[in-house]
Amino acid sequence: MQFYSDEAIEQVYKMRHAIEDVKAILNDLNDDKIIMKERTVLEVPGTQNTMLYMPCINTKSNYSILKTISIFPENKSKPVSQGVTLLSDLTDGTHIANLESSYLTRLRTGAMSAIATDKLAKQGAEVLCVIGTGGMAFEQVLGVIEVRNIKTINLYNRTYEKAKDFKQRLEDFGVTSDIQVFDDVTEAVKNADIINCATRSEESVFDHKDLQASVHINGVGSYLPEMREIDTISIKHADTIVLDDLHGAQHEAGEFIQAEQDGHFDFNQATLLKDLTDKNKTEGVTIFKSVGAAYYDLAVTTGAYKLLNA
Amino acid sequence: MQFYSDEAIEQVYKMRHAIEDVKAILNDLNDDKIIMKERTVLEVPGTQNTMLYMPCINTKSNYSILKTISIFPENKSKPVSQGVTLLSDLTDGTHIANLESSYLTRLRTGAMSAIATDKLAKQGAEVLCVIGTGGMAFEQVLGVIEVRNIKTINLYNRTYEKAKDFKQRLEDFGVTSDIQVFDDVTEAVKNADIINCATRSEESVFDHKDLQASVHINGVGSYLPEMREIDTISIKHADTIVLDDLHGAQHEAGEFIQAEQDGHFDFNQATLLKDLTDKNKTEGVTIFKSVGAAYYDLAVTTGAYKLLNA
């Protein structure tokens, strides 16, 4: 059974592939072809460490996955989160391959934001603001620049030096937008058409009053009930709020859980990514919030495997 | 990440290793070092096919496993059951290796029967009767001959030719006992000191009245509520009944579920394999019934990995 490392996958499987594969899985989801069970969480006693197991099957493509993620917050020499996904063939039960899952997880999250941004951001959007330049942020930028002609990228990070490193990394990758690093988030957001938030913050990372009247926000941080990054006022005044997965968001999307408790938001009134059409309003405040779900992993794991074996 | 095939594992990891590793995990279980969650079952709609996911962690050895098994009853060219186990290191969350799991599953089941047989069969036991010479049967024999000096092996299978092939396979492997093939199960069991049942039968595979007064029975078939292989009268009259895992047996051990419903047996009165001591009664009828549990897989997966990397 073949194993594919992050590096091997990254060489062949790109953002544009992930966007196509995630779009296809959203159709499969609407066609009731996806079966996903509640993830299993095993906490390691006496530690902060957790093992997560996420199974999912696609009865249209006839593949299944089991994604295993270890989350070890106090890791120093190894990454905090380490993932691997087993791909199995549902035509005969064969276990085909294991794919390392750090790159694929970041890529599918970027692809999800790309799809939401494409449907919700104004057509002429050209200024992207990035708040938080850590783990997930890079592929979030790659997603947005795939769907809009971004001329300027404003970077803000709590640690200024890390934002500078991030600018360098984007430039090294070949991103041709004009990239500015800010030490004041107010300045970074004020002319933004699109804002990407990817932080581990426990409070809002921008102030709603600093935003343009029409802005699209992607939030991929805030994956625990006690976290928040999108300002509650933005949630309250948003024209459209889109979630990647209702069940996951209800249990993990910190600022939305809080906003619902405070009476500013109702999960059952939100739109799901799978239900977005091309006829959405692209004016006012639009928000896409993602926490992840196994079917998105299924989409990119299957897609990457096929491309690696094409 | 390394992958080890059944063939690679079989070359270095033997019954005697599995017995030691299963004994060790029983101690860890008694020391509350094992955390196992309910397995996840995903049924593939419109088919008889099932995906099973079994996670387990050992906080003493600091390893975790996730065993994935596909069960495709109508498979022709591929095995009905195909398994692979992911081994992870709980000191830093690293995913270490994948081990193919058909051989390891058969071996750990044989090792469990070996441990039970060692504690429950009479010391001078020398005649082993094997009922059912399919999938699990071979390692069941290897387990028993590891713990008793077996002089004669009586084989019975519904299809006589398959029992003859099984005799050849044992001889090729180097088993030196005198091996007889029977076409009448009554003849096969009547002088047996130990009986191994490994069938998919839905009715008793022997008649209690044909048994010796002192006999030890290992039952590893009958893994669904509608199955049964051990005669209910033997369950009713048994001096000792030992289960590998209470929760699993209550949901899967067909003839015992039926016997409890009929008032002949009480799961809560049974002894668990982890609680067996050297002071058990070895006279009368003793029964060991196993259905499997993820911690047994954890034991042999970890043990095999270590030996493969020694």
Coordinates of C-alpha atoms in Angstrom, one line a residue:
Chain A
M1 CA 0.0 0.0 0.0
Q2 CA 1.4 3.3 -1.1
F3 CA 2.1 6.2 1.2
Y4 CA 2.2 9.8 -0.1
S5 CA 3.9 12.5 1.8
D6 CA 2.8 16.2 2.0
E7 CA 5.7 17.1 -0.3
A8 CA 4.8 14.5 -2.9
I9 CA 1.1 15.6 -3.0
E10 CA 2.0 19.3 -3.1
Q11 CA 4.0 18.8 -6.2
V12 CA 1.1 17.6 -8.3
Y13 CA -2.1 18.6 -6.6
K14 CA -2.9 22.3 -6.7
M15 CA -5.6 24.8 -5.6
R16 CA -7.4 24.6 -8.9
H17 CA -7.7 20.8 -8.6
A18 CA -8.9 21.1 -5.0
I19 CA -11.6 23.7 -6.0
E20 CA -13.0 21.4 -8.7
D21 CA -13.0 18.4 -6.3
V22 CA -14.7 20.3 -3.5
K23 CA -17.3 21.6 -5.9
A24 CA -18.0 18.0 -7.0
I25 CA -18.4 16.7 -3.5
L26 CA -20.9 19.5 -2.7
N27 CA -23.0 18.1 -5.6
D28 CA -22.6 14.6 -4.2
L29 CA -23.7 15.9 -0.8
N30 CA -26.8 17.4 -2.4
D31 CA -27.4 14.1 -4.2
D32 CA -27.3 12.2 -0.8
K33 CA -24.2 10.3 -1.9
I34 CA -22.2 11.1 1.2
I35 CA -22.4 9.1 4.5
M36 CA -20.4 10.5 7.4
K37 CA -20.5 9.4 11.0
E38 CA -19.7 11.4 14.1
R39 CA -16.0 11.7 14.5
T40 CA -14.5 9.7 17.4
V41 CA -12.5 11.7 19.9
L42 CA -10.0 9.9 22.2
E43 CA -8.4 12.2 24.8
V44 CA -5.1 11.0 26.2
P45 CA -5.5 11.1 30.0
G46 CA -3.3 13.5 32.0
T47 CA -2.4 15.5 28.8
Q48 CA -3.9 18.1 26.5
N49 CA -3.5 15.6 23.7
T50 CA -6.3 14.2 21.5
M51 CA -6.7 11.7 18.7
L52 CA -9.5 12.3 16.2
Y53 CA -10.9 9.8 13.8
M54 CA -13.1 11.0 10.9
P55 CA -14.7 8.4 8.6
C56 CA -16.7 9.1 5.5
I57 CA -17.9 7.3 2.4
N58 CA -19.0 8.5 -1.0
T59 CA -21.4 6.1 -2.7
K60 CA -21.1 7.9 -6.1
S61 CA -17.3 7.8 -6.5
N62 CA -17.2 4.5 -4.4
Y63 CA -14.3 5.7 -2.2
S64 CA -14.2 5.9 1.6
I65 CA -11.7 7.6 3.8
L66 CA -10.7 7.5 7.5
K67 CA -8.7 10.6 8.5
T68 CA -6.7 10.3 11.7
I69 CA -5.5 13.5 13.3
S70 CA -3.4 13.8 16.4
I71 CA -3.6 17.2 18.1
F72 CA -0.8 17.7 20.6
P73 CA -0.8 21.4 21.6
E74 CA 2.4 21.2 23.6
N75 CA 4.5 19.7 20.7
K76 CA 7.8 21.4 20.2
S77 CA 9.8 19.5 17.6
K78 CA 6.8 18.0 15.8
P79 CA 3.8 19.8 14.5
V80 CA 0.9 20.4 16.9
S81 CA -1.5 18.7 14.4
Q82 CA -0.4 15.6 12.4
G83 CA -2.8 13.9 10.0
V84 CA -3.0 10.9 7.8
T85 CA -5.9 9.6 5.6
L86 CA -6.6 6.1 4.6
L87 CA -8.3 5.8 1.2
S88 CA -10.3 2.6 0.5
D89 CA -12.1 1.4 -2.6
L90 CA -15.8 0.6 -2.0
T91 CA -16.1 -1.6 -5.1
D92 CA -14.1 -4.4 -3.4
G93 CA -13.1 -3.1 0.1
T94 CA -9.4 -2.8 -0.9
H95 CA -7.4 -0.3 1.2
I96 CA -5.5 1.6 -1.5
A97 CA -3.2 4.3 0.0
N98 CA -2.4 6.5 2.9
L99 CA -1.9 10.2 2.3
E100 CA -0.3 12.6 4.7
S101 CA -3.0 15.2 5.4
S102 CA -1.5 18.5 6.6
Y103 CA -1.2 20.0 3.1
L104 CA -4.5 18.5 1.9
T105 CA -6.3 19.9 5.0
R106 CA -5.0 23.4 4.4
L107 CA -5.7 23.1 0.7
R108 CA -9.3 21.9 1.0
T109 CA -10.0 24.7 3.5
G110 CA -8.6 27.2 1.1
A111 CA -10.7 25.7 -1.7
M112 CA -13.8 25.9 0.4
S113 CA -13.1 29.7 1.0
A114 CA -12.4 30.1 -2.7
I115 CA -15.8 28.6 -3.6
A116 CA -17.6 30.8 -1.0
T117 CA -15.6 33.9 -2.1
D118 CA -16.4 33.3 -5.7
K119 CA -20.1 33.2 -5.0
L120 CA -20.2 36.0 -2.3
A121 CA -17.5 38.6 -2.9
K122 CA -18.2 41.5 -5.4
Q123 CA -16.9 40.8 -8.9
G124 CA -14.5 43.7 -8.8
A125 CA -12.9 42.8 -5.4
E126 CA -9.2 43.6 -5.6
V127 CA -8.0 44.2 -2.0
L128 CA -7.6 41.2 0.3
C129 CA -6.8 41.6 4.0
V130 CA -5.2 38.7 5.8
I131 CA -5.6 38.6 9.6
G132 CA -3.4 35.9 11.1
T133 CA -0.5 34.5 9.0
G134 CA -0.1 31.2 10.7
G135 CA -0.9 27.6 9.9
M136 CA -3.9 27.8 7.5
A137 CA -3.4 31.3 6.1
F138 CA -1.2 30.5 3.0
E139 CA -3.7 28.3 1.2
Q140 CA -6.5 30.8 2.1
V141 CA -4.7 33.4 0.0
L142 CA -4.1 30.9 -2.8
G143 CA -7.9 30.2 -2.8
V144 CA -9.0 33.8 -3.0
I145 CA -6.5 34.8 -5.7
E146 CA -7.8 31.8 -7.8
V147 CA -11.3 33.4 -8.0
R148 CA -10.7 37.2 -7.9
N149 CA -8.1 39.5 -9.5
I150 CA -6.5 40.6 -6.3
K151 CA -4.2 43.7 -6.8
T152 CA -3.3 44.3 -3.1
I153 CA -2.9 42.1 -0.1
N154 CA -2.8 43.7 3.3
L155 CA -1.2 41.4 6.0
Y156 CA -1.7 41.7 9.7
N157 CA -0.4 39.4 12.4
R158 CA 0.0 39.8 16.1
T159 CA 3.7 39.2 15.7
Y160 CA 4.8 41.7 12.9
E161 CA 7.9 39.7 11.9
K162 CA 5.8 36.6 11.1
A163 CA 3.7 38.7 8.7
K164 CA 6.9 39.9 7.0
D165 CA 8.0 36.2 6.6
F166 CA 4.6 35.4 5.2
K167 CA 4.9 38.2 2.6
Q168 CA 8.2 36.7 1.5
R169 CA 6.7 33.3 1.3
L170 CA 3.8 34.5 -1.0
E171 CA 6.3 36.3 -3.2
D172 CA 8.6 33.3 -3.4
F173 CA 5.5 31.2 -4.5
G174 CA 4.9 33.7 -7.3
V175 CA 2.0 35.8 -6.0
T176 CA 2.2 39.0 -8.0
S177 CA -0.2 41.2 -6.0
D178 CA 1.3 44.2 -4.1
I179 CA 1.8 42.9 -0.6
Q180 CA 1.8 45.3 2.4
V181 CA 2.5 44.4 6.0
F182 CA 0.6 46.4 8.7
D183 CA 1.2 46.8 12.4
D184 CA -2.4 48.2 12.9
V185 CA -5.3 46.0 12.0
T186 CA -7.6 49.1 11.5
E187 CA -5.4 50.2 8.6
A188 CA -5.2 46.7 7.2
V189 CA -9.0 46.2 7.0
K190 CA -10.3 49.6 6.1
N191 CA -10.1 49.3 2.3
A192 CA -10.5 45.5 2.1
D193 CA -13.0 43.9 -0.2
I194 CA -12.3 40.5 1.2
I195 CA -11.0 39.6 4.7
N196 CA -9.4 36.2 5.5
C197 CA -9.3 35.4 9.3
A198 CA -7.2 32.4 10.3
T199 CA -6.3 32.9 14.0
R200 CA -6.5 31.1 17.3
S201 CA -7.9 34.3 18.9
E202 CA -10.4 34.3 21.8
E203 CA -11.7 37.8 20.9
S204 CA -12.7 39.6 17.7
V205 CA -9.6 40.3 15.5
F206 CA -11.2 43.4 13.8
D207 CA -13.7 46.1 14.6
H208 CA -16.9 46.1 12.4
K209 CA -16.9 49.9 12.2
D210 CA -13.6 49.9 10.3
L211 CA -15.0 47.8 7.5
Q212 CA -16.2 48.9 4.0
A213 CA -20.0 48.7 3.5
S214 CA -19.5 45.8 1.1
V215 CA -17.0 43.2 2.3
H216 CA -16.7 39.4 2.2
I217 CA -15.2 37.7 5.3
N218 CA -13.7 34.1 5.4
G219 CA -13.3 32.7 8.9
V220 CA -11.3 29.5 9.3
G221 CA -9.9 29.9 12.8
S222 CA -12.1 29.8 15.9
Y223 CA -12.6 26.0 15.9
L224 CA -13.5 25.7 19.6
P225 CA -16.5 27.1 21.5
E226 CA -14.4 29.5 23.5
M227 CA -12.7 31.0 20.5
R228 CA -13.8 33.9 18.3
E229 CA -12.3 36.0 15.6
I230 CA -15.2 37.6 13.5
D231 CA -16.7 40.6 15.3
T232 CA -20.2 39.8 16.6
I233 CA -21.5 43.1 15.1
S234 CA -20.5 41.9 11.7
I235 CA -22.4 38.6 12.3
K236 CA -25.4 40.6 13.5
H237 CA -25.4 42.8 10.5
A238 CA -24.3 40.3 7.8
D239 CA -26.5 40.0 4.7
T240 CA -25.5 36.4 4.1
I241 CA -23.8 33.9 6.4
V242 CA -22.6 30.6 4.9
L243 CA -21.5 27.6 6.9
D244 CA -19.5 24.6 5.6
D245 CA -21.2 22.1 7.8
L246 CA -24.1 22.8 10.1
H247 CA -23.5 20.1 12.7
G248 CA -19.8 21.0 12.9
A249 CA -20.4 24.7 13.1
Q250 CA -22.9 24.3 15.9
H251 CA -20.3 22.5 18.0
E252 CA -17.1 24.3 17.0
A253 CA -17.6 27.8 15.5
G254 CA -16.9 29.8 18.7
E255 CA -18.2 33.3 17.8
F256 CA -21.3 31.9 16.1
I257 CA -22.1 29.8 19.1
Q258 CA -21.7 32.8 21.3
A259 CA -23.7 35.0 18.9
E260 CA -26.6 32.6 19.0
Q261 CA -26.6 32.4 22.8
D262 CA -26.7 36.3 22.8
G263 CA -29.7 36.3 20.3
H264 CA -27.8 37.8 17.4
F265 CA -27.7 34.7 15.2
D266 CA -29.6 31.5 14.4
F267 CA -27.8 28.5 13.0
N268 CA -30.9 27.4 11.3
Q269 CA -31.2 30.6 9.3
A270 CA -27.7 30.2 7.9
T271 CA -27.0 29.0 4.3
L272 CA -24.9 26.0 3.7
L273 CA -22.0 26.0 1.3
K274 CA -23.6 23.1 -0.7
D275 CA -26.7 25.3 -1.2
L276 CA -25.0 28.4 -2.5
T277 CA -26.0 29.3 -6.1
D278 CA -24.8 31.9 -8.5
K279 CA -27.6 34.2 -7.6
N280 CA -26.4 35.3 -4.2
K281 CA -26.3 38.9 -3.1
T282 CA -22.7 40.2 -3.3
E283 CA -23.4 43.5 -1.5
G284 CA -23.2 44.3 2.1
V285 CA -21.4 42.0 4.6
T286 CA -21.1 38.4 3.6
I287 CA -19.4 35.8 5.8
F288 CA -18.2 32.3 5.2
K289 CA -17.4 30.3 8.3
S290 CA -15.7 26.9 8.0
V291 CA -14.8 24.3 10.7
G292 CA -14.1 21.3 8.3
A293 CA -15.9 18.0 7.7
A294 CA -14.7 14.6 6.6
Y295 CA -16.4 14.8 3.2
Y296 CA -14.1 17.8 2.2
D297 CA -11.2 15.6 3.1
L298 CA -12.7 12.8 1.1
A299 CA -12.9 15.1 -2.0
V300 CA -9.2 16.2 -2.0
T301 CA -7.8 12.8 -0.8
T302 CA -9.6 11.0 -3.7
G303 CA -8.6 13.8 -6.2
A304 CA -5.0 13.9 -5.1
Y305 CA -4.7 10.1 -5.3
K306 CA -6.1 10.0 -8.8
L307 CA -3.8 12.7 -10.0
L308 CA -0.8 11.0 -8.3
N309 CA -1.7 7.9 -10.3
A310 CA -2.7 9.5 -13.5
Chain B
M1 CA 5.5 6.1 6.8
Q2 CA 6.2 2.4 6.5
F3 CA 3.7 -0.2 5.4
Y4 CA 4.1 -3.8 6.4
S5 CA 2.3 -6.5 4.5
D6 CA 0.9 -9.7 6.0
E7 CA 3.8 -11.6 4.4
A8 CA 6.4 -9.3 6.0
I9 CA 4.8 -9.6 9.4
E10 CA 4.4 -13.3 9.2
Q11 CA 8.1 -13.9 8.6
V12 CA 9.1 -12.4 12.0
Y13 CA 6.1 -12.2 14.3
K14 CA 5.1 -15.7 15.6
M15 CA 2.5 -17.2 17.9
R16 CA 4.8 -17.2 20.9
H17 CA 5.3 -13.4 20.5
A18 CA 1.6 -12.8 20.2
I19 CA 0.9 -14.8 23.3
E20 CA 3.3 -12.7 25.3
D21 CA 2.0 -9.4 23.9
V22 CA -1.7 -10.4 24.5
K23 CA -0.8 -11.4 28.1
A24 CA 0.8 -8.0 28.6
I25 CA -2.2 -6.1 27.3
L26 CA -4.5 -8.1 29.7
N27 CA -2.3 -6.7 32.5
D28 CA -2.6 -3.2 31.1
L29 CA -6.3 -3.6 30.9
N30 CA -6.4 -4.6 34.5
D31 CA -4.3 -1.5 35.3
D32 CA -6.8 0.7 33.5
K33 CA -4.2 1.7 30.9
I34 CA -6.5 1.0 27.9
I35 CA -9.0 3.4 26.5
M36 CA -11.3 2.0 23.7
K37 CA -14.2 3.7 22.1
E38 CA -17.2 2.0 20.5
R39 CA -16.3 1.0 17.0
T40 CA -17.8 3.0 14.1
V41 CA -19.8 1.0 11.6
L42 CA -20.5 2.4 8.1
E43 CA -22.8 0.3 6.0
V44 CA -22.5 0.8 2.3
P45 CA -26.1 1.4 1.1
G46 CA -27.6 -1.0 -1.4
T47 CA -25.0 -3.7 -0.6
Q48 CA -24.1 -6.1 2.2
N49 CA -20.8 -4.3 2.6
T50 CA -19.5 -2.7 5.8
M51 CA -16.6 -0.6 6.9
L52 CA -15.5 -0.9 10.5
Y53 CA -13.2 1.5 12.4
M54 CA -11.8 0.4 15.7
P55 CA -9.7 2.9 17.7
C56 CA -7.8 2.2 21.0
I57 CA -5.0 3.7 23.0
N58 CA -2.6 2.3 25.6
T59 CA -1.5 5.0 28.1
K60 CA 1.2 2.6 29.4
S61 CA 3.0 1.7 26.2
N62 CA 2.0 5.1 24.7
Y63 CA 0.8 3.7 21.4
S64 CA -2.6 4.1 19.8
I65 CA -4.1 2.1 16.9
L66 CA -7.0 2.6 14.5
K67 CA -7.9 -0.7 12.8
T68 CA -10.0 -0.4 9.6
I69 CA -11.7 -3.5 8.3
S70 CA -13.8 -3.8 5.2
I71 CA -16.2 -6.7 5.2
F72 CA -17.5 -7.4 1.7
P73 CA -19.4 -10.8 1.9
E74 CA -19.8 -11.1 -1.8
N75 CA -16.2 -10.6 -2.7
K76 CA -14.9 -13.1 -5.2
S77 CA -11.3 -12.2 -6.2
K78 CA -10.5 -10.2 -3.0
P79 CA -10.8 -11.5 0.5
V80 CA -14.2 -11.0 2.2
S81 CA -12.5 -9.2 5.1
Q82 CA -9.5 -6.8 4.5
G83 CA -7.9 -5.0 7.4
V84 CA -5.2 -2.4 7.9
T85 CA -4.1 -0.9 11.2
L86 CA -2.5 2.6 11.7
L87 CA 0.0 2.7 14.6
S88 CA 0.6 6.1 16.2
D89 CA 3.0 7.2 18.9
L90 CA 1.3 9.0 21.8
T91 CA 4.5 10.7 23.0
D92 CA 4.3 13.2 20.1
G93 CA 1.3 12.2 18.0
T94 CA 3.4 10.9 15.1
H95 CA 1.8 8.3 12.8
I96 CA 4.4 5.6 12.6
A97 CA 3.3 2.8 10.3
N98 CA 0.4 0.9 8.7
L99 CA 0.3 -2.9 9.2
E100 CA -1.8 -5.1 7.1
S101 CA -4.1 -6.9 9.6
S102 CA -5.4 -10.2 8.3
Y103 CA -2.5 -12.3 9.7
L104 CA -2.3 -10.3 12.9
T105 CA -6.1 -10.6 13.5
R106 CA -5.9 -14.4 13.1
L107 CA -2.8 -14.6 15.2
R108 CA -4.1 -12.6 18.1
T109 CA -7.3 -14.6 18.1
G110 CA -5.1 -17.8 18.2
A111 CA -3.1 -16.3 21.0
M112 CA -6.2 -15.5 23.0
S113 CA -7.4 -19.1 22.7
A114 CA -3.9 -20.2 23.7
I115 CA -4.0 -18.2 26.9
A116 CA -7.5 -19.4 27.8
T117 CA -6.6 -23.0 26.9
D118 CA -3.4 -22.9 29.0
K119 CA -5.5 -21.8 32.0
L120 CA -8.5 -24.0 31.5
A121 CA -7.6 -27.2 29.7
K122 CA -6.3 -30.2 31.7
Q123 CA -2.6 -30.4 31.9
G124 CA -2.4 -33.8 30.1
A125 CA -4.7 -32.7 27.2
E126 CA -3.4 -34.4 24.1
V127 CA -6.3 -34.7 21.7
L128 CA -7.5 -31.6 19.8
C129 CA -10.6 -31.6 17.7
V130 CA -10.9 -28.8 15.1
I131 CA -14.4 -28.1 13.8
G132 CA -14.3 -25.7 10.8
T133 CA -11.0 -25.5 8.9
G134 CA -11.7 -22.1 7.3
G135 CA -10.3 -18.6 7.8
M136 CA -9.4 -18.4 11.5
A137 CA -8.7 -22.1 12.2
F138 CA -5.0 -22.4 11.4
E139 CA -3.8 -20.0 14.0
Q140 CA -6.2 -21.5 16.5
V141 CA -4.3 -24.8 16.1
L142 CA -1.0 -23.0 16.4
G143 CA -2.2 -21.4 19.7
V144 CA -3.2 -24.7 21.3
I145 CA -0.1 -26.6 20.3
E146 CA 1.9 -23.8 21.9
V147 CA 0.5 -24.5 25.3
R148 CA -0.3 -28.3 25.4
N149 CA 1.5 -31.3 24.1
I150 CA -1.0 -32.3 21.4
K151 CA -0.5 -35.8 20.1
T152 CA -3.6 -36.1 17.9
I153 CA -5.5 -33.6 15.9
N154 CA -9.0 -34.6 14.6
L155 CA -10.3 -32.4 11.8
Y156 CA -13.9 -32.0 10.8
N157 CA -15.2 -29.6 8.1
R158 CA -18.6 -29.5 6.3
T159 CA -16.6 -29.9 3.1
Y160 CA -14.4 -32.9 3.6
E161 CA -11.8 -31.9 0.9
K162 CA -11.1 -28.6 2.7
A163 CA -10.3 -30.5 5.9
K164 CA -7.8 -32.6 3.9
D165 CA -6.2 -29.5 2.5
F166 CA -6.0 -28.1 6.0
K167 CA -4.2 -31.3 7.2
Q168 CA -1.6 -30.8 4.4
R169 CA -1.2 -27.1 5.4
L170 CA -0.5 -28.1 9.0
E171 CA 2.0 -30.7 8.0
D172 CA 3.7 -28.3 5.6
F173 CA 4.0 -25.8 8.4
G174 CA 5.8 -28.5 10.5
V175 CA 3.1 -29.6 12.9
T176 CA 4.1 -33.1 14.1
S177 CA 0.9 -34.2 15.7
D178 CA -0.9 -37.2 14.2
I179 CA -3.6 -35.5 12.1
Q180 CA -6.9 -37.4 11.2
V181 CA -9.6 -36.1 8.9
F182 CA -13.2 -37.2 9.8
D183 CA -16.4 -37.1 7.9
D184 CA -18.5 -37.5 11.1
V185 CA -18.3 -34.8 13.7
T186 CA -19.4 -37.3 16.4
E187 CA -16.3 -39.4 15.8
A188 CA -14.1 -36.3 15.7
V189 CA -15.2 -34.9 19.1
K190 CA -15.6 -38.1 21.2
N191 CA -12.1 -38.4 22.5
A192 CA -11.2 -34.7 22.3
D193 CA -9.6 -33.0 25.4
I194 CA -9.8 -29.6 23.6
I195 CA -12.3 -28.5 20.8
N196 CA -11.7 -25.5 18.6
C197 CA -14.8 -24.2 16.8
A198 CA -14.2 -21.7 14.0
T199 CA -17.3 -21.7 11.8
R200 CA -20.0 -19.4 10.4
S201 CA -22.7 -21.9 11.4
E202 CA -26.1 -20.9 12.5
E203 CA -26.6 -24.0 14.6
S204 CA -24.6 -26.1 17.0
V205 CA -21.7 -27.8 15.3
F206 CA -21.4 -30.7 17.8
D207 CA -23.7 -32.5 20.3
H208 CA -23.0 -32.1 23.9
K209 CA -23.7 -35.8 24.7
D210 CA -20.8 -36.9 22.5
L211 CA -18.2 -35.0 24.6
Q212 CA -15.8 -36.3 27.2
A213 CA -16.7 -35.3 30.8
S214 CA -13.7 -33.0 30.9
V215 CA -13.2 -30.9 27.8
H216 CA -12.1 -27.4 27.0
I217 CA -13.9 -25.6 24.1
N218 CA -12.6 -22.5 22.2
G219 CA -15.2 -20.7 20.1
V220 CA -14.1 -18.0 17.7
G221 CA -16.9 -18.2 15.0
S222 CA -20.4 -17.1 15.8
Y223 CA -19.7 -13.3 15.7
L224 CA -23.3 -12.3 14.9
P225 CA -26.4 -12.6 17.0
E226 CA -28.0 -15.1 14.6
M227 CA -25.0 -17.4 14.6
R228 CA -24.2 -20.3 16.9
E229 CA -21.7 -23.1 17.0
I230 CA -21.3 -24.2 20.7
D231 CA -24.1 -26.5 21.8
T232 CA -26.5 -24.7 24.3
I233 CA -26.4 -27.8 26.6
S234 CA -22.6 -27.3 26.9
I235 CA -23.1 -23.7 27.8
K236 CA -25.7 -24.6 30.3
H237 CA -23.6 -27.3 31.9
A238 CA -20.2 -25.6 31.7
D239 CA -18.2 -25.2 34.9
T240 CA -16.4 -22.1 33.6
I241 CA -17.2 -19.7 30.8
V242 CA -14.7 -17.1 29.9
L243 CA -15.2 -14.2 27.5
D244 CA -12.6 -12.0 25.8
D245 CA -14.6 -8.8 26.1
L246 CA -18.0 -8.5 27.9
H247 CA -19.4 -5.6 25.8
G248 CA -18.4 -7.3 22.5
A249 CA -19.7 -10.7 23.5
Q250 CA -23.1 -9.3 24.6
H251 CA -23.6 -7.8 21.1
E252 CA -22.0 -10.4 18.9
A253 CA -21.6 -13.9 20.5
G254 CA -24.7 -15.5 18.9
E255 CA -25.2 -18.7 20.9
F256 CA -24.5 -16.9 24.2
I257 CA -27.0 -14.2 23.4
Q258 CA -29.6 -16.9 22.6
A259 CA -28.6 -18.9 25.7
E260 CA -29.2 -15.8 27.9
Q261 CA -32.5 -15.2 26.3
D262 CA -33.5 -18.8 27.1
G263 CA -32.4 -18.5 30.7
H264 CA -29.4 -20.8 30.4
F265 CA -26.7 -18.3 30.8
D266 CA -26.0 -14.9 32.4
F267 CA -23.3 -12.7 30.8
N268 CA -22.7 -11.0 34.1
Q269 CA -21.7 -14.4 35.7
A270 CA -19.1 -15.1 33.1
T271 CA -15.3 -14.7 33.8
L272 CA -13.3 -12.3 31.6
L273 CA -10.0 -13.4 30.1
K274 CA -8.2 -10.6 31.9
D275 CA -9.4 -12.0 35.2
L276 CA -8.3 -15.6 34.7
T277 CA -5.7 -16.8 37.2
D278 CA -3.7 -20.0 37.5
K279 CA -6.1 -21.3 40.0
N280 CA -9.0 -22.1 37.7
K281 CA -10.8 -25.4 37.7
T282 CA -9.6 -27.5 34.7
E283 CA -12.2 -30.3 35.1
G284 CA -15.6 -30.5 33.6
V285 CA -16.6 -28.4 30.7
T286 CA -14.8 -25.1 30.2
I287 CA -15.5 -22.7 27.4
F288 CA -13.6 -19.7 26.0
K289 CA -15.6 -17.5 23.7
S290 CA -14.0 -14.6 21.8
V291 CA -15.4 -12.0 19.5
G292 CA -12.3 -9.7 19.4
A293 CA -11.7 -6.2 20.7
A294 CA -9.4 -3.4 19.6
Y295 CA -7.0 -3.7 22.5
Y296 CA -6.0 -7.2 21.3
D297 CA -5.2 -5.7 17.9
L298 CA -3.2 -3.0 19.7
A299 CA -1.2 -5.7 21.5
V300 CA -0.1 -7.5 18.4
T301 CA 0.3 -4.5 16.1
T302 CA 2.6 -2.8 18.6
G303 CA 4.5 -6.1 19.2
A304 CA 4.9 -6.8 15.5
Y305 CA 6.0 -3.3 14.7
K306 CA 8.7 -3.4 17.5
L307 CA 10.0 -6.8 16.2
L308 CA 10.0 -5.6 12.6
N309 CA 12.2 -2.6 13.7
A310 CA 14.4 -4.5 16.3

